[in-house]
XYZ file of C-alpha atoms in Angstrom:
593
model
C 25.487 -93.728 -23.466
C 23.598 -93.549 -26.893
C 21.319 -96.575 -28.030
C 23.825 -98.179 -30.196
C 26.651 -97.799 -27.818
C 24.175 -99.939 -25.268
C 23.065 -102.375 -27.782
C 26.856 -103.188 -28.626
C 28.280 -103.412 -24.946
C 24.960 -106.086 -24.052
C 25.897 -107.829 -27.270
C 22.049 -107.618 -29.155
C 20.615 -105.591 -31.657
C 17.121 -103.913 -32.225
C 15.815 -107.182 -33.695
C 16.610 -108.865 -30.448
C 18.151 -111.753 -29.514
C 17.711 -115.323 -30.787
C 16.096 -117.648 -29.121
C 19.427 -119.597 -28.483
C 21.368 -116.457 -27.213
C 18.278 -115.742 -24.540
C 18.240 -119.935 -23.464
C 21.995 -119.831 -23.333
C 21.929 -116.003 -21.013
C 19.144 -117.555 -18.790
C 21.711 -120.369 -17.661
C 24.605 -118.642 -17.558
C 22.638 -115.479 -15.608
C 19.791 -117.362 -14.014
C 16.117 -116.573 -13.300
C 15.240 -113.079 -13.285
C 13.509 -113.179 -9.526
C 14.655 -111.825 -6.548
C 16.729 -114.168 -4.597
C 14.958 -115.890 -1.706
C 16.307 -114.523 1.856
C 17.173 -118.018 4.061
C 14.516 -118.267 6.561
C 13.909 -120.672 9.189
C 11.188 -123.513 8.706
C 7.956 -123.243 11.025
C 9.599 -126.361 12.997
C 12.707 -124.503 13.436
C 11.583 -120.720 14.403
C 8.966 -122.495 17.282
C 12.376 -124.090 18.937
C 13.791 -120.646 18.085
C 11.777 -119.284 20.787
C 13.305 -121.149 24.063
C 16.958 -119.189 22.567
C 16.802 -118.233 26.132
C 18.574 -118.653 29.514
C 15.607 -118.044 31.592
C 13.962 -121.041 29.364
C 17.084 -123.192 29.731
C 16.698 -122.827 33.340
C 12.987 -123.690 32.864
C 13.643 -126.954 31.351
C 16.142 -127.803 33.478
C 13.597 -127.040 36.257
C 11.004 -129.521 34.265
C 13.637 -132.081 34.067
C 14.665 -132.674 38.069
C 10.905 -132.221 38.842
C 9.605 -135.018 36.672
C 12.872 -137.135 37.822
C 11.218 -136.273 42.013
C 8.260 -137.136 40.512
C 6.646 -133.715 41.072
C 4.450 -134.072 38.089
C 2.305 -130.605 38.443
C 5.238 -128.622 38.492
C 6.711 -130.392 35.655
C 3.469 -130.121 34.127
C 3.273 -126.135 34.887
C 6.422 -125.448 34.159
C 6.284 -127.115 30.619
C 2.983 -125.292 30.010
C 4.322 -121.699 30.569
C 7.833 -122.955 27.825
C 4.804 -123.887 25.326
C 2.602 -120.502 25.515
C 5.530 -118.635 25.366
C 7.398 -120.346 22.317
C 3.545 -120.442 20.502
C 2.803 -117.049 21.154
C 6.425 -115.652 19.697
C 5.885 -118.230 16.867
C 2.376 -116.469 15.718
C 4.044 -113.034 15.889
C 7.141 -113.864 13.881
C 4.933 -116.029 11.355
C 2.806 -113.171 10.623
C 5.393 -110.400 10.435
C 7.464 -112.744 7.677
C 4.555 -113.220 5.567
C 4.266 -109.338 5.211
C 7.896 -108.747 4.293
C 7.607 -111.624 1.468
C 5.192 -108.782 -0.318
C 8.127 -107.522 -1.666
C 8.752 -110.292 -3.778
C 5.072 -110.152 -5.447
C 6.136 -107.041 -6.634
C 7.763 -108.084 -9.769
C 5.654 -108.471 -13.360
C 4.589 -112.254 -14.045
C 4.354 -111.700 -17.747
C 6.877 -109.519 -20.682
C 6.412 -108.436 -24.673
C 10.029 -109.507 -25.683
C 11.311 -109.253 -29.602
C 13.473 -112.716 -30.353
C 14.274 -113.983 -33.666
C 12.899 -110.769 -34.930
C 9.458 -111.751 -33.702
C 7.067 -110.331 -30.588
C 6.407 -113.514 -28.313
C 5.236 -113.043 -24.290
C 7.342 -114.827 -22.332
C 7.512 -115.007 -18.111
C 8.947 -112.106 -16.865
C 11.599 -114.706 -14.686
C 12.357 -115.585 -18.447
C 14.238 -112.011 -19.472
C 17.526 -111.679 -19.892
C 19.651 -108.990 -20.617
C 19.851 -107.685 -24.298
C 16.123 -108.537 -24.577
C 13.971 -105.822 -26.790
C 11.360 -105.410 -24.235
C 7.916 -103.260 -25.166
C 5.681 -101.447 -22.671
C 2.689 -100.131 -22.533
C -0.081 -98.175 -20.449
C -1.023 -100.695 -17.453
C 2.192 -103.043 -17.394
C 4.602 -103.264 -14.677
C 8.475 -102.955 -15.549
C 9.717 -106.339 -15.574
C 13.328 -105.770 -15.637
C 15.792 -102.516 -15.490
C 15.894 -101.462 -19.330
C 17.847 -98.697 -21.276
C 14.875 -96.666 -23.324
C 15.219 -97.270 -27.214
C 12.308 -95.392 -28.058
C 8.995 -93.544 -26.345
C 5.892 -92.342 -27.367
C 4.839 -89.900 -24.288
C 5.610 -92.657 -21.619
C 5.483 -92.000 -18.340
C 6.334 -93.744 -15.534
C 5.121 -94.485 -11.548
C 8.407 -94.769 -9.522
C 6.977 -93.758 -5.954
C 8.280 -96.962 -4.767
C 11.939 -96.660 -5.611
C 12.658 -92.579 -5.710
C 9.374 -91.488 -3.704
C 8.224 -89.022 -6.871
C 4.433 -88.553 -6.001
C 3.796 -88.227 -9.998
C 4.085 -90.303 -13.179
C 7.775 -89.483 -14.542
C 8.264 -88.548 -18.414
C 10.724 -90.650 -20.249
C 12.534 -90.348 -22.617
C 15.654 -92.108 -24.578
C 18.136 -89.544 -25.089
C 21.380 -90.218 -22.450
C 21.463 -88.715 -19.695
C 25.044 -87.783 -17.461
C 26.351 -90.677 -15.959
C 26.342 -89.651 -12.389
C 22.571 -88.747 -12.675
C 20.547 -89.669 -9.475
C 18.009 -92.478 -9.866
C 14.785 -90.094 -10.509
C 17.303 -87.858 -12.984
C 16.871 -91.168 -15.029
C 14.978 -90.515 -17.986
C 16.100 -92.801 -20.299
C 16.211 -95.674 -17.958
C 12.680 -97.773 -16.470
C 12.971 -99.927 -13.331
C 12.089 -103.416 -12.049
C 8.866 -102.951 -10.439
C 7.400 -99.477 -11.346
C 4.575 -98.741 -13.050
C 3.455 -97.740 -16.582
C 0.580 -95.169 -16.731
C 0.537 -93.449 -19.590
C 2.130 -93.957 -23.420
C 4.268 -96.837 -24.728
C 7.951 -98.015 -25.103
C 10.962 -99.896 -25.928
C 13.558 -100.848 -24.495
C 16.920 -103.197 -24.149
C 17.428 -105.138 -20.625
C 20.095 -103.964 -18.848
C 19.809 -105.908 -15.475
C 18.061 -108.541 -14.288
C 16.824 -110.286 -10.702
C 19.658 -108.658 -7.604
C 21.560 -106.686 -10.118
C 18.115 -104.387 -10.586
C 17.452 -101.353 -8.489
C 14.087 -103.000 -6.575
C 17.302 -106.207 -6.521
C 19.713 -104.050 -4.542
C 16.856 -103.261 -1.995
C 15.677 -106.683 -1.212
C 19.478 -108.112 -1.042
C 19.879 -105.247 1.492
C 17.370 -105.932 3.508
C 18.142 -109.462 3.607
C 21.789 -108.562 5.065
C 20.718 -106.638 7.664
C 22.443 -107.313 11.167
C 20.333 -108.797 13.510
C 21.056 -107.007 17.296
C 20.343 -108.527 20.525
C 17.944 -106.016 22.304
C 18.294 -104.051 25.853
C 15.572 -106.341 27.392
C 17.069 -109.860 25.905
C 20.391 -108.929 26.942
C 19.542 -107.595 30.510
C 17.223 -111.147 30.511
C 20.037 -112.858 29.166
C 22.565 -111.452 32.149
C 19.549 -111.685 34.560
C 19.257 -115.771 33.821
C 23.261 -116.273 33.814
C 23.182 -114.396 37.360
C 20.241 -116.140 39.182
C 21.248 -119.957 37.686
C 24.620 -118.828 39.509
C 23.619 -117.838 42.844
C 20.659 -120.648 42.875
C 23.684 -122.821 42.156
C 25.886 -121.675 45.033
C 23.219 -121.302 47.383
C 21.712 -124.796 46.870
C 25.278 -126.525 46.447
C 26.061 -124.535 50.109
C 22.601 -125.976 51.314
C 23.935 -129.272 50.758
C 27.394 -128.839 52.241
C 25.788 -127.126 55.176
C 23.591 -130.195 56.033
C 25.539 -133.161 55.631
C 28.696 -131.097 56.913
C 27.077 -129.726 59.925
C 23.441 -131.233 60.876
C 25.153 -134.585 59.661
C 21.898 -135.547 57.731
C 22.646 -138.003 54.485
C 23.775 -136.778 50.808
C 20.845 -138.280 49.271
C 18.500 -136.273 51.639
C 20.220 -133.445 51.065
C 20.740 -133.543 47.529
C 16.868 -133.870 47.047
C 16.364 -130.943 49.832
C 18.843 -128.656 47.627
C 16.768 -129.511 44.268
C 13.327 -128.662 45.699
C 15.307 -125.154 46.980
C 16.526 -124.557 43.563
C 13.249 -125.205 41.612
C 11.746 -123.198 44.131
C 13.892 -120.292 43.550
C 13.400 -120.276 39.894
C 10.950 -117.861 38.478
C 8.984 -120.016 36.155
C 6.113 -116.789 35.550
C 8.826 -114.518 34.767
C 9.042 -115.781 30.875
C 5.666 -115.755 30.765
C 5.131 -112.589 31.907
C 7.566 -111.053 29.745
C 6.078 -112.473 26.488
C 2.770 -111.760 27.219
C 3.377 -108.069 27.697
C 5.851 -108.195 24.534
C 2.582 -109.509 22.507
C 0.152 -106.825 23.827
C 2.637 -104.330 22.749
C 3.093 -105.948 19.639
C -1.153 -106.281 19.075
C -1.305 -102.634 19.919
C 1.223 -101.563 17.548
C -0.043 -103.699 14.794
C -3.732 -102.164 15.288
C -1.639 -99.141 14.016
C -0.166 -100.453 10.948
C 3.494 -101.352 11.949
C 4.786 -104.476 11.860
C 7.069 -105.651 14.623
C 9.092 -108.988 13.598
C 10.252 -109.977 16.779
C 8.034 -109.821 20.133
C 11.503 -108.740 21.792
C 11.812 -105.723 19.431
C 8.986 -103.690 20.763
C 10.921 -102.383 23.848
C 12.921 -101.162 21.565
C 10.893 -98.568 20.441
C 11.242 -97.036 24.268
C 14.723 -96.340 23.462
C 14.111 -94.712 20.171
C 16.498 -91.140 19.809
C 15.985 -90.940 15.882
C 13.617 -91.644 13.243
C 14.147 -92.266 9.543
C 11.015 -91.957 7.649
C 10.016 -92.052 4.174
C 8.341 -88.667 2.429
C 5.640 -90.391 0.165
C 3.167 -91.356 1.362
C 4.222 -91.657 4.679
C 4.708 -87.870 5.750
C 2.744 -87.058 2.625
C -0.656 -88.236 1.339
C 0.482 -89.394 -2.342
C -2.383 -87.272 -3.656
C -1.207 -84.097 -5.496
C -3.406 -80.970 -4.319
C -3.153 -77.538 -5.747
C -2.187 -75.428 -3.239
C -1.403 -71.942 -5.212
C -2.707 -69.828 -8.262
C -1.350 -66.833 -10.135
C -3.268 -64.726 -12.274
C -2.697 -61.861 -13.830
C -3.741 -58.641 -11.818
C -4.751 -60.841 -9.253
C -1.305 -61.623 -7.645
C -0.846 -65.576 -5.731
C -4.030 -67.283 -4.053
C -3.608 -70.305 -1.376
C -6.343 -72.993 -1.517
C -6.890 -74.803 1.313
C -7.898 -78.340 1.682
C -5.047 -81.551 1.220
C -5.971 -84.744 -0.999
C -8.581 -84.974 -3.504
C -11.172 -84.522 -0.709
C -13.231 -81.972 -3.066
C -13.543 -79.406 0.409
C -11.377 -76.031 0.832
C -11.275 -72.087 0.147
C -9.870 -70.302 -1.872
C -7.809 -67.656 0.072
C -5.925 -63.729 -0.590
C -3.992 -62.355 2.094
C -5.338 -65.056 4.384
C -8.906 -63.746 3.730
C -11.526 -65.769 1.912
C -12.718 -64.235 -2.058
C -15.763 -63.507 -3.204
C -15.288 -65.373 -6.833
C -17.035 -62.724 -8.109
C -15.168 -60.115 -7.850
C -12.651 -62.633 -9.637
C -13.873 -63.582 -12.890
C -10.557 -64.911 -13.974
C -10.748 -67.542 -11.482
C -13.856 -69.022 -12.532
C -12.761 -69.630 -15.786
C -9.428 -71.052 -15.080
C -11.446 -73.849 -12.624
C -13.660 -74.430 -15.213
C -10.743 -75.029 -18.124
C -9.206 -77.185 -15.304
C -12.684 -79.257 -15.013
C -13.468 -79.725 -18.355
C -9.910 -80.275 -19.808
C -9.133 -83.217 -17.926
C -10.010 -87.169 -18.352
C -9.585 -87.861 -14.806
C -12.361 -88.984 -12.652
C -13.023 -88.920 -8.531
C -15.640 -91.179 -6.827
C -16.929 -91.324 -3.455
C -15.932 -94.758 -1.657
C -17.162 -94.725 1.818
C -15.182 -91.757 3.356
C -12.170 -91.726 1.259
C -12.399 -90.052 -2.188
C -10.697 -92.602 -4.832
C -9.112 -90.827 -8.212
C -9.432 -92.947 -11.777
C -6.557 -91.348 -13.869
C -3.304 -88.952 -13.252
C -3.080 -87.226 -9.932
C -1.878 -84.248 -11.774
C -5.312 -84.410 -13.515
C -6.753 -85.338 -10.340
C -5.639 -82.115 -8.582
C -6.864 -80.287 -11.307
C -10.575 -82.168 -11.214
C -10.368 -81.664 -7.751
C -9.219 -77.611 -7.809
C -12.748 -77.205 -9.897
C -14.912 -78.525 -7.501
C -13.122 -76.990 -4.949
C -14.412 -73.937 -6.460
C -18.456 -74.904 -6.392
C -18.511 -76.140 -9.868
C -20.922 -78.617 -10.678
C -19.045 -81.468 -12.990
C -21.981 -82.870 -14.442
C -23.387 -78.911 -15.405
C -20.317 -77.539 -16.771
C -20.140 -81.056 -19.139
C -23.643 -80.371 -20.119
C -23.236 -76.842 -21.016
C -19.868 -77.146 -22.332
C -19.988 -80.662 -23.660
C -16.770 -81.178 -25.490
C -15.830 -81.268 -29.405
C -12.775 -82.856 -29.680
C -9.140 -83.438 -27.930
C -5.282 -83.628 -28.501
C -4.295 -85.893 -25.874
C -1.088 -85.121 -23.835
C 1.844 -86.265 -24.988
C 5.322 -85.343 -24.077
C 6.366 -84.260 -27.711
C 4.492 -81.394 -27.409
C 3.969 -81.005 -23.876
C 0.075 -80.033 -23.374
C -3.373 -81.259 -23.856
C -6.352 -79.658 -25.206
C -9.617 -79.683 -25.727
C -12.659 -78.005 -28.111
C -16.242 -77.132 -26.098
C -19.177 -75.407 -27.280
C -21.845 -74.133 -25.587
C -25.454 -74.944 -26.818
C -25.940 -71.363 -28.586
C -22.593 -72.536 -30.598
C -20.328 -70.399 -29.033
C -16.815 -72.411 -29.015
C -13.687 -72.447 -26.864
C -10.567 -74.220 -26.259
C -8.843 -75.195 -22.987
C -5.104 -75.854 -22.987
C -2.962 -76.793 -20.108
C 0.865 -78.068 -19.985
C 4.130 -76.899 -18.983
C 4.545 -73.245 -18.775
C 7.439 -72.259 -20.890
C 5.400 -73.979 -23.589
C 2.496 -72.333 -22.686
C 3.610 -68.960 -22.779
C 5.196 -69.481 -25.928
C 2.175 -70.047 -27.627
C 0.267 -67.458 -25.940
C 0.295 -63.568 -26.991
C -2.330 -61.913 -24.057
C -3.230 -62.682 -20.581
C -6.758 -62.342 -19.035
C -6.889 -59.610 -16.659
C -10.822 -59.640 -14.881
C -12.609 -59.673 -17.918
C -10.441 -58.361 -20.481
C -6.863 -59.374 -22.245
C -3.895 -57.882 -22.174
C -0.636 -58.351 -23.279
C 1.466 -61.056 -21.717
C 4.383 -60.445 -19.330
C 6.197 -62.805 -19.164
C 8.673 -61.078 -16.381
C 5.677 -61.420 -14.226
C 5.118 -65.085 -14.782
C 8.463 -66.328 -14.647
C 8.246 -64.521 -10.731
C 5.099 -65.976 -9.862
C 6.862 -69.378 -11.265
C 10.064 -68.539 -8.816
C 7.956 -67.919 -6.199
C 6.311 -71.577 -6.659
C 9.590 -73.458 -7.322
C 10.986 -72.341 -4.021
C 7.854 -74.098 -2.193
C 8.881 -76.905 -4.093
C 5.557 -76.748 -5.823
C 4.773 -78.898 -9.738
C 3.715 -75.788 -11.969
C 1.158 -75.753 -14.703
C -0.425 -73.057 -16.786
C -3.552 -72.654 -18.269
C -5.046 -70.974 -21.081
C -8.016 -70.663 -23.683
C -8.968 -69.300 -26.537
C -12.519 -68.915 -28.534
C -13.727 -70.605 -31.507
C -16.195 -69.851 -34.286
C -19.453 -72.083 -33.647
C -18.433 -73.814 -37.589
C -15.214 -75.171 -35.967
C -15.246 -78.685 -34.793
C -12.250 -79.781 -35.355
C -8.792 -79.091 -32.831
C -5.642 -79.204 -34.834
C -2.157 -78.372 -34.014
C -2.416 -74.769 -35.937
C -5.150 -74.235 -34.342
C -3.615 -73.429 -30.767
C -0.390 -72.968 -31.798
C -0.464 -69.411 -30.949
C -3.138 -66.647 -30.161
C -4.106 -68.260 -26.793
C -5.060 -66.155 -24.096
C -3.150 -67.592 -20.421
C -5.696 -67.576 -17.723
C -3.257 -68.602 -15.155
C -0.461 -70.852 -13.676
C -0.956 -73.507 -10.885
C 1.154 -75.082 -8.292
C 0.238 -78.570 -6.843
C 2.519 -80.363 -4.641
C 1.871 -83.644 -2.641
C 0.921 -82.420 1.150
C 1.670 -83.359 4.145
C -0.424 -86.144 6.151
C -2.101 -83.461 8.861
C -1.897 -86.736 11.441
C 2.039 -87.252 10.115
C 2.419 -83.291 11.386
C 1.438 -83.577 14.740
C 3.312 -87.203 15.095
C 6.887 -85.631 14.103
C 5.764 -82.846 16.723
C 5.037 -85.264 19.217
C 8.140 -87.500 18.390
C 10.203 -84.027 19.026
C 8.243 -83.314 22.288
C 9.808 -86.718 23.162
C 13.533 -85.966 22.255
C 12.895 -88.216 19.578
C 15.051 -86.744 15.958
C 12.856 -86.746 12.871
C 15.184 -87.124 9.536
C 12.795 -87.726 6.084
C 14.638 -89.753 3.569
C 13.482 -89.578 -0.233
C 13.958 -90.102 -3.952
C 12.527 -86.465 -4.431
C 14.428 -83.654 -5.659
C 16.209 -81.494 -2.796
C 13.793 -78.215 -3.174
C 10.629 -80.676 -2.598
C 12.147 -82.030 0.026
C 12.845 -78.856 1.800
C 9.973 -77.513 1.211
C 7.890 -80.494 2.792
C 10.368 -80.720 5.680
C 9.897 -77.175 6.209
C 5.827 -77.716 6.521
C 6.514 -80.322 9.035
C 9.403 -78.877 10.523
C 11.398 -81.474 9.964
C 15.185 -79.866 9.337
C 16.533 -76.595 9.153
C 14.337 -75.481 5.880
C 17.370 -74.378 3.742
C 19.290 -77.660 3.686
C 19.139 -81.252 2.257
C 21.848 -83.662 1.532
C 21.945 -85.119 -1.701
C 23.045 -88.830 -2.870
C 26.262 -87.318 -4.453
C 26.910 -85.381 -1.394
C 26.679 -88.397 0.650
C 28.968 -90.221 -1.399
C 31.528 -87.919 -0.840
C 30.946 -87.667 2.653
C 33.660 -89.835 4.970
C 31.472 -91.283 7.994
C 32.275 -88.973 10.089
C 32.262 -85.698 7.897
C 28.350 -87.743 7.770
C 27.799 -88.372 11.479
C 28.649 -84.541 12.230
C 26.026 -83.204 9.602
C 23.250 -86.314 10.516
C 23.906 -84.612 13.940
């Protein structure tokens, strides 16, 4: 649907909405916040914890022993209901406060147009029809239909599981288009990183995508587990027999040995406390919680003390790609030159450590000159920046960038060196118009070069030789578009990279400048990796007769490819949302299986 279509069917206009129309849509549609999920109060999750036969019996127990006056074993048997209800109580707090994080995740603050005027309102404030602007740094406080874009792009890990910023645009897009197919559309929730926008509220609080998450997870359908319900039989079966036994007990003695009811009424009590298990609930819980401590000294949260023995009777696991199987750090992982044929680099993350490989045999770089200076172009044309922090290395910018920063030093160049003795001259930022970035260096005898990197088709278009060792020839661009094939089917991101000189007089980059004449140095192909620990856990989880299945927003040939790397599927096939949906449940059980 085109702009004005969308601005007529929410009833508001590209001045926006008054600021009676947005008071009167804010009571009729409410806050724009995720709806609270009911949860108990602390008083009622600690009585929460006795939900138990065993514990009914207990207190049962407590009660006829403090009525005989046995007040140790009332006194024990109290103790052991306490440490067990306190110690589930801790667990569940703590788990809850971690799953409220996904209400934080929502902007606090909006750049709305009403009455014709730019005003910043709370973000619980928007309503739809609102003319919303973004910019580099803000969060997306409400689902909005794209009006216009100046090279915006957008983080949506968190809803489609696409490991880079996303380009958006606001021409329509089909109407069955998959949530990262998108472009003209920005979500509750992401994450601005680069350009600016506008656009016209289309949903608010449940009815946005990050919404229809949260109310799903709030209707999930809580299931009594193995342990609770063999507990649960367990209780029901010993309060019966000590029942029988101790009502026989009394029958038996007045009946036969002729001894008084009251005697033997007390004598029956004393048999049936006796026979009840008061560790047993103890025990139980306290080997629940060490489970539960162990587990969350490996990052998973476990609600419920009960629902770690669970986890024994896993068969299938369904795991998020990014990072979760994968790192969430794009690494380049291929190059194509010309005359050179396809390299594999080795290394995963922005950890600046790997080779550089042909035929599974490391190069000598230089017997490749070609490579040298498409590393350096990569270093020097490129505003991202990677620091040290403790063990981890920590990128400042785009991780496309970021692979790119990190592919140079990969390659033994020194940052600081090449910036010195190429220091550059001037820039034409990225922007998706025109679909590249470059830059103007020159060296300190004058000598002058430009870098250029973007999206290959636009690349090659403005390109007329490639560089072939140390000379140029002219481009094929049969070759390319197979060295491209050959990196789409690994589900590889591919970039291409060029340069061309400059007299020493020429300071200034324009447009005409690069528009054609550029030499292409190579094409690249980054994708986000595969966690080396996530590897050997699916293989482990396997070993175990445990199914791996990777859910993500990706596109299908990404996911392939990454499920083939981890084994993880048959490495030809992926179902897509639309093939789910017209899937009955069992035409979707069969395939699952």
């Amino acid at each position: 649907m085109d702009q004005i279509a969308v601005l007529k069917q929410l009833k508001s206009s590209p001045d926006g909405l008054t600021v009676t129309e947005a008071a009167q849509r804010l009571s009729q549609d409410g806050p724009n916040l995720l709806p609270e999920s009911q949860t108990r109060g602390p008083l009622k999750r600690f009585f929460a914890q006795c939900h138990n036969v065993l514990i009914y019996v207990l207190l049962a127990a407590a009660l006829i022993t403090a009525i005989l006056g046995h007040w140790i074993d009332t006194g024990v048997i109290i103790g052991v209901v306490i440490i067990n209800a306190i110690i589930g109580f801790i667990q569940e707090g703590k788990a809850e406060d971690a799953l409220r994080a996904i209400k934080k995740m929502l902007s606090s603050q909006a750049l709305v147009l009403r009455d014709n005027k730019r005003i910043t309102v709370p973000a619980e404030d928007l309503v739809v029809g609102d003319i919303v602007f973004l910019q580099s740094g803000d969060k997306v406080p409400a689902d909005c239909r794209l009006l216009k874009t100046k090279s915006l792009q957008i983080q949506e890990s968190a809803l489609t599981g696409e490991s880079v910023p996303v380009e958006k645009g606001s021409d329509p897009v089909v109407e069955d288009a998959v949530l990262g197919d998108r472009n003209s559309m920005v979500f509750s929730s992401t994450l601005v990183t680069y350009g600016q926008g506008v656009g016209v509220v289309v949903a608010t609080a449940a009815d946005t995508e990050i919404g229809h998450i949260s109310t799903l997870l709030s209707q999930v359908e809580t299931l009594t587990t193995p342990l609770l319900r063999q507990m649960a039989d367990f209780g029901r079966l010993l309060t019966g027999i000590i029942i029988i036994i101790a009502t026989l007990t009394l029958i038996f003695g007045v009946m036969v040995h002729g001894n008084s009811v009251s005697d033997m009424f007390l004598a029956a009590v004393g048999l049936a406390v006796a026979a009840i298990p008061e560790g047993l609930p103890a025990i139980m819980t306290i080997t629940l919680a060490i489970g539960v401590q162990r587990m969350a000294k490996r990052q998973a949260i476990i609600r419920l003390l009960p629902a770690v023995e669970t986890l024994g009777a896993i068969t299938v696991i369904c795991t998020d790609k990014t990072g979760t199987l994968t790192r969430n750090e794009m690494t380049v992982t291929n190059i194509a030159t010309a005359g050179g044929g396809l390299f594999d680099i080795t290394g995963v993350g922005y950890d600046p450590h790997g080779d550089f490989l042909f035929e599974d045999s490391e190069i000598d770089f230089g017997n490749h000159p070609v490579l040298t200076e498409l590393t350096r172009s990569a270093l020097l044309c490129n505003d991202a920046v990677l620091k040290k922090d403790n063990a981890d290395w920590v990128l400042q910018g785009d991780p496309t960038e970021g692979a790119l920063l990190t592919l140079g030093l990969k390659a033994g160049l020194n940052l600081a060196f090449e910036h010195e003795t190429w220091p550059r001259t001037d820039i034409i930022p990225f922007e998706s118009q025109h679909q590249f970035m470059a830059t103007l260096h020159h060296d300190h005898t004058g000598q002058g070069v430009s870098y250029i990197k973007g999206a290959p088709e636009r690349i090659f278009s403005m390109c007329d030789s490639h560089r072939v060792g140390i000379h140029d020839e002219a481009i094929d661009l049969a070759y390319w578009h197979s060295q491209m094939e050959v990196m789409a089917r690994r589900g590889q991101r591919v970039l291409a990279i060029a340069c061309k000189k400059s007299p020493a007089e020429h300071h200034d980059l324009t447009f005409t400048d690069i528009e054609q004449g550029l030499t292409l140095l190579g094409i690249v192909g980054m994708i986000d990796p595969p966690r080396e620990e996530a590897i050997i856990a699916v293989k482990q989880c396997q070993s175990a007769g445990i199914k791996v299945k990777m859910i993500t927003g990706d596109h299908a040939v990404t996911a392939i490819a990454i499920g083939k790397q981890m084994d993880i599927g048959d490495g030809k096939n992926a179902l897509t949302g639309h093939d789910i949906q017209a899937m009955t449940d069992e035409e979707l059980q069969q395939v699952v299986n």
